[in-house]
Short mmCIF file of N, CA and C in Angstrom, two decimals:
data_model
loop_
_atom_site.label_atom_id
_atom_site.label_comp_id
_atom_site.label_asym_id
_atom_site.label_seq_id
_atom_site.Cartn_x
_atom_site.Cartn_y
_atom_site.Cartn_z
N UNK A 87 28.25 41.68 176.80
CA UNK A 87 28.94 40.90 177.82
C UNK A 87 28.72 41.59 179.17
N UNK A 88 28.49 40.72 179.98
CA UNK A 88 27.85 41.38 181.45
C UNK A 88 29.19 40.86 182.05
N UNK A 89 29.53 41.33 183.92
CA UNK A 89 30.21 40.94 184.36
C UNK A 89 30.56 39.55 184.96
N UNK A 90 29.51 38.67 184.85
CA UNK A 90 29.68 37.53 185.02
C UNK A 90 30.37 36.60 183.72
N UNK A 91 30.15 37.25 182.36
CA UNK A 91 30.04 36.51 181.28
C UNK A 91 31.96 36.90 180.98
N UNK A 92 32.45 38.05 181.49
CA UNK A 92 33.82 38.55 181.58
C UNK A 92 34.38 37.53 182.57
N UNK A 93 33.92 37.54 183.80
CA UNK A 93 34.86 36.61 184.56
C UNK A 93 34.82 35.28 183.84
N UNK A 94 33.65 34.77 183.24
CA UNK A 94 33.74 33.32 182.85
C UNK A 94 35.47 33.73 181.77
N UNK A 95 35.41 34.47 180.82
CA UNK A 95 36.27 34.70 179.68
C UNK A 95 37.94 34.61 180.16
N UNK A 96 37.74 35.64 181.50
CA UNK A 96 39.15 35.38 181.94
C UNK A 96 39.57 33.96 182.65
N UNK A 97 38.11 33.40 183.16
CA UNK A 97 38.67 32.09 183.53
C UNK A 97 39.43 31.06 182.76
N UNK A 98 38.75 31.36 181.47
CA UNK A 98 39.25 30.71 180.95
C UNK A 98 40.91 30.72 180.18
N UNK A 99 40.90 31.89 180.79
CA UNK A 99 42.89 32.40 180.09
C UNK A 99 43.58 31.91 181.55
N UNK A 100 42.86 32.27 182.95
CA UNK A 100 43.88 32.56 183.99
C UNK A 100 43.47 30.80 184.74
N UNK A 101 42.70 29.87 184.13
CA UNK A 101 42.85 28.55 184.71
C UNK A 101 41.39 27.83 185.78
N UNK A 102 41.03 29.32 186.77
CA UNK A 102 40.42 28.76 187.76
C UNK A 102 39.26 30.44 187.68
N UNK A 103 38.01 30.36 187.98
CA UNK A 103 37.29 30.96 188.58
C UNK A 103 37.27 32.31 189.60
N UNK A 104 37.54 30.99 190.50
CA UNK A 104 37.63 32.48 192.02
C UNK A 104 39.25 33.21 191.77
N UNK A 105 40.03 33.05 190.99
CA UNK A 105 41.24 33.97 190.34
C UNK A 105 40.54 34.96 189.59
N UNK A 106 40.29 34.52 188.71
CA UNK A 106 39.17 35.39 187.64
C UNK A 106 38.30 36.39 188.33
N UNK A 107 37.42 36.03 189.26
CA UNK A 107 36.35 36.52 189.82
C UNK A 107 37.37 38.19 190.88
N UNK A 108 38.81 37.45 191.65
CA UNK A 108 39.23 38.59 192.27
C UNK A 108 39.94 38.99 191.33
N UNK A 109 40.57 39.11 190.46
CA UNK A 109 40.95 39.84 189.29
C UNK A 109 40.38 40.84 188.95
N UNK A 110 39.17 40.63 188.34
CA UNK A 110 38.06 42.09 188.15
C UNK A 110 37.94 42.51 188.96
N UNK A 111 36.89 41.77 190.36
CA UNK A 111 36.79 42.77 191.27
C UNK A 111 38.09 43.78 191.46
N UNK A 112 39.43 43.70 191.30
CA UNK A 112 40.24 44.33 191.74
C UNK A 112 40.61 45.30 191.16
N UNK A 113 40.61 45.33 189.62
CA UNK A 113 40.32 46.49 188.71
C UNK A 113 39.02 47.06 189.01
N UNK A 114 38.18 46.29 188.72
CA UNK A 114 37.14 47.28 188.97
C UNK A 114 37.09 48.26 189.94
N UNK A 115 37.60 47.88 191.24
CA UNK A 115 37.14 48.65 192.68
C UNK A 115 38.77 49.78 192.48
N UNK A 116 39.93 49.25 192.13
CA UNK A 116 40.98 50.10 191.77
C UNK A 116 40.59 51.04 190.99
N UNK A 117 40.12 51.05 189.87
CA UNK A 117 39.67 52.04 189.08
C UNK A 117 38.72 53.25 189.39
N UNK A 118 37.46 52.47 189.82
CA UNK A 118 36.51 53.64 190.67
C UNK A 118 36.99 53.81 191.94
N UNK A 119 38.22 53.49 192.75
CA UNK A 119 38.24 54.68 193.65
C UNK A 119 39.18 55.40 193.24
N UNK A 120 40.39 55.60 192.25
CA UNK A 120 41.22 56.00 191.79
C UNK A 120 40.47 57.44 190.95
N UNK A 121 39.59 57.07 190.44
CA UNK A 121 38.71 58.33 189.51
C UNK A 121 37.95 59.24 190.44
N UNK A 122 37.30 58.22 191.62
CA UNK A 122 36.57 58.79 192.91
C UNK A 122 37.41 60.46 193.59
N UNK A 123 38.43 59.58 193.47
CA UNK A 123 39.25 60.16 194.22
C UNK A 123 40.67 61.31 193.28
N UNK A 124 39.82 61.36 192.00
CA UNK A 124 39.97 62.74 191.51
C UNK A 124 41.78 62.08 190.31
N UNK A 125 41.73 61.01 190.74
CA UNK A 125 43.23 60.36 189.55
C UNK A 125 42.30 60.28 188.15
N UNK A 126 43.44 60.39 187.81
CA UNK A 126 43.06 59.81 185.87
C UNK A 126 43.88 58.36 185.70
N UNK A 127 43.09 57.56 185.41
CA UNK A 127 43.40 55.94 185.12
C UNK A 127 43.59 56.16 183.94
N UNK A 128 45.21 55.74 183.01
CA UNK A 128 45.25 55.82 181.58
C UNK A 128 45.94 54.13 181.49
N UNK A 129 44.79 53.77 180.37
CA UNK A 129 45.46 52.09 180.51
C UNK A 129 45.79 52.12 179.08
N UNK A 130 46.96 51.78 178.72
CA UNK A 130 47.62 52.24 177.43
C UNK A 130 46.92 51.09 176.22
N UNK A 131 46.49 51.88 175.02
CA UNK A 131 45.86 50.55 174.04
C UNK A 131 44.02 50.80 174.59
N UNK A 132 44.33 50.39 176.06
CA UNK A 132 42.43 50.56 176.18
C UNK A 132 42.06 52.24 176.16
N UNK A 133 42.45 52.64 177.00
CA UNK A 133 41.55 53.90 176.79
C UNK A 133 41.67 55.12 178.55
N UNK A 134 41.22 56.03 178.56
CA UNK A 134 41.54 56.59 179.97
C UNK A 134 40.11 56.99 180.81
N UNK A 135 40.20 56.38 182.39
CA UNK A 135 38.51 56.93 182.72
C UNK A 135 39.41 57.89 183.89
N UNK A 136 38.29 59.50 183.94
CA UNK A 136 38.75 60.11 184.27
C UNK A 136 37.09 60.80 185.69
N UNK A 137 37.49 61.58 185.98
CA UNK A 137 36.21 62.74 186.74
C UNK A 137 36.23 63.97 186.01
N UNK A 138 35.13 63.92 185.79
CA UNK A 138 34.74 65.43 184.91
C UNK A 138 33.71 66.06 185.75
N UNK A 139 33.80 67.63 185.78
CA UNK A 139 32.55 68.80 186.22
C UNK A 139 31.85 68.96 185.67
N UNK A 140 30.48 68.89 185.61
CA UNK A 140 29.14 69.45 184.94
C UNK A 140 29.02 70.41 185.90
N UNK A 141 29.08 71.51 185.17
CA UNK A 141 28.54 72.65 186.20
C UNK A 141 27.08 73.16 186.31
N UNK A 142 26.82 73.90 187.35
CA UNK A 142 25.17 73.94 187.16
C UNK A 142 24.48 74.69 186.02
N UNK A 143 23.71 74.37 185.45
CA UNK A 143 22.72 75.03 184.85
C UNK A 143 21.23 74.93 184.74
N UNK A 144 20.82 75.85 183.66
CA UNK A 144 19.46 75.58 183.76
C UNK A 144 18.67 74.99 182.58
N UNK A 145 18.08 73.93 182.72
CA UNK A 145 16.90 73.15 181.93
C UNK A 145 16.25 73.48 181.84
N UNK A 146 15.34 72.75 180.48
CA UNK A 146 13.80 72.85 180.70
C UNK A 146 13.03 71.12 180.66
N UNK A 147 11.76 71.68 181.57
CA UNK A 147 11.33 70.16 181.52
C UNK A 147 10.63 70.26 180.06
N UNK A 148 10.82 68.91 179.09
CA UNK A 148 10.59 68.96 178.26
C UNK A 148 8.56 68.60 177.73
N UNK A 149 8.15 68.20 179.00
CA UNK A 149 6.69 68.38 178.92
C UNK A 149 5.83 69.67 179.31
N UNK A 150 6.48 70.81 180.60
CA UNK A 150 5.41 71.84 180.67
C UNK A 150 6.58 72.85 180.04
N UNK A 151 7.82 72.62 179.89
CA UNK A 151 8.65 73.96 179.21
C UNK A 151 9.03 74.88 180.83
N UNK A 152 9.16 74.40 181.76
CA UNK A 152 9.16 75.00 182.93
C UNK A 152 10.79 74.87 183.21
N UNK A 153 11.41 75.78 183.63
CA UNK A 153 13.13 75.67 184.03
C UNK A 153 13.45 75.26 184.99
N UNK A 154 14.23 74.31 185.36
CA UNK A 154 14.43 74.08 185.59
C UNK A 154 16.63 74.14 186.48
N UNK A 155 16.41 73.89 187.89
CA UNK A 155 17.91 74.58 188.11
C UNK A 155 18.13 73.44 188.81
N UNK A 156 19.29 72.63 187.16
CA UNK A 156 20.39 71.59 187.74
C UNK A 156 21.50 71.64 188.15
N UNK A 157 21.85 71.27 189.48
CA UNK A 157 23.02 71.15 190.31
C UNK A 157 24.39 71.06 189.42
N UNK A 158 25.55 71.65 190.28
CA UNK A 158 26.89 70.87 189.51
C UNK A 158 26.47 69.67 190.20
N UNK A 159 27.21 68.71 189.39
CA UNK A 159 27.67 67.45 189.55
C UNK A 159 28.94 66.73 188.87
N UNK A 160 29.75 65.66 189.20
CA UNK A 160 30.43 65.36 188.86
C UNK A 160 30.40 63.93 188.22
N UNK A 161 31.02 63.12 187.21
CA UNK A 161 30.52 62.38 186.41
C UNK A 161 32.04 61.55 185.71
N UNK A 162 31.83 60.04 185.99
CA UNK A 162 33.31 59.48 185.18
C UNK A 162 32.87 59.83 183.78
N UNK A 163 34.40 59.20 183.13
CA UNK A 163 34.39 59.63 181.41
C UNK A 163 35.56 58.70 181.17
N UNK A 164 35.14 58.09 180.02
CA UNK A 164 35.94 57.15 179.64
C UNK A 164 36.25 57.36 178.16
N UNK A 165 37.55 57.96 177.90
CA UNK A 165 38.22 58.03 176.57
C UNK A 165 38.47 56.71 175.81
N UNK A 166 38.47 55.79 175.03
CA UNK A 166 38.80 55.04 174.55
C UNK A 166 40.09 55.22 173.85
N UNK A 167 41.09 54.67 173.73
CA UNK A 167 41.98 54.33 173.42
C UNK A 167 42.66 54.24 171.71
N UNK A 168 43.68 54.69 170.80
CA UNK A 168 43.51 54.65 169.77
C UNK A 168 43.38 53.01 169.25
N UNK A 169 44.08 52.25 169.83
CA UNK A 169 44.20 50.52 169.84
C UNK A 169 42.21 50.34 169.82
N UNK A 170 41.54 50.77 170.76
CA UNK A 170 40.81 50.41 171.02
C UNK A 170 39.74 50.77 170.10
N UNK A 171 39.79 51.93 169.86
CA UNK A 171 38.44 52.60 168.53
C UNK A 171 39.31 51.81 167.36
N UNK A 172 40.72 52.08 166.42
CA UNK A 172 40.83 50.95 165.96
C UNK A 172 39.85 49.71 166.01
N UNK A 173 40.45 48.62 166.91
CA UNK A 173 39.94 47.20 166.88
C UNK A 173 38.20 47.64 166.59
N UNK A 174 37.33 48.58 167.26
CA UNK A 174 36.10 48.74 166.99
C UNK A 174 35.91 49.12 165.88
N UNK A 175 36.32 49.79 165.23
CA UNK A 175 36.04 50.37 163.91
C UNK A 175 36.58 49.13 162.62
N UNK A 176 37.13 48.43 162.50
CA UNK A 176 37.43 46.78 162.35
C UNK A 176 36.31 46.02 162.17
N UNK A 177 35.62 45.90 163.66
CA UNK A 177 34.69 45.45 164.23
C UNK A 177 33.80 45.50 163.22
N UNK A 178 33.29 46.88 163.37
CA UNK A 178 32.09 47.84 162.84
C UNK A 178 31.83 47.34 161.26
N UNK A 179 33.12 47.25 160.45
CA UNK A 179 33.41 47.37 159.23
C UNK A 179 32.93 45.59 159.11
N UNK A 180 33.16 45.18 159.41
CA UNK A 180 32.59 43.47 158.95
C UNK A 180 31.19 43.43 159.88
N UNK A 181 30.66 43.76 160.39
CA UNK A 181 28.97 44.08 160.81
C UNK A 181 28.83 44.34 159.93
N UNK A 182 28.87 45.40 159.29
CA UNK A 182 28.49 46.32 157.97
C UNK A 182 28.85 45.67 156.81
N UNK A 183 29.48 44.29 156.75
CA UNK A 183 29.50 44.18 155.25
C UNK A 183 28.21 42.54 155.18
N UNK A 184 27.82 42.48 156.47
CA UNK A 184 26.79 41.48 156.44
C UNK A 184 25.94 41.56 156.75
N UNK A 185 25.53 43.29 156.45
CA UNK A 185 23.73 43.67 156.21
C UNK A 185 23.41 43.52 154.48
#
């Protein structure tokens, strides 16, 4: 499901379109600046996206074996939820019984 194929889904719960359409946008843009900006978003049932540190280290490139020195950087992270691995693991289990 892409983000267009989500707004169609909520349109169809919340009545009209351009409701739907600022709905997401509004989570969406709430969420990444909330994490941007160093909060932890915990949405109870779904799951929590947070900012995490990668600190620097060193690689290798995996074609000449040469090291490589990667930057810290910082990176969202999204915990899923016990509701949520639940319902997936559900999911998972009837995929798997119709191979």
């Amino acid at each position: 499901m892409n983000k267009r194929e989500l707004v169609e889904a909520i349109a169809d719960r919340v009545g009209d379109r351009k409701t739907a359409t600022e709905a997401v946008n509004a989570v969406i843009d709430t969420i990444q600046k909330a994490v941007a900006g160093g909060d932890k978003v915990s949405i109870t049932g779904f799951g929590a996206f947070e900012m995490v540190n990668k600190p620097a280290r060193t690689a290798r490139n995996p074609s000449t074996g040469a090291e490589i020195n990667v930057p810290e950087s910082w990176a969202p992270k999204f915990r899923p939820g016990s509701d949520f691995k639940e319902l997936v693991n559900e999911g998972g289990k009837k995929i798997g019984k119709k191979k």
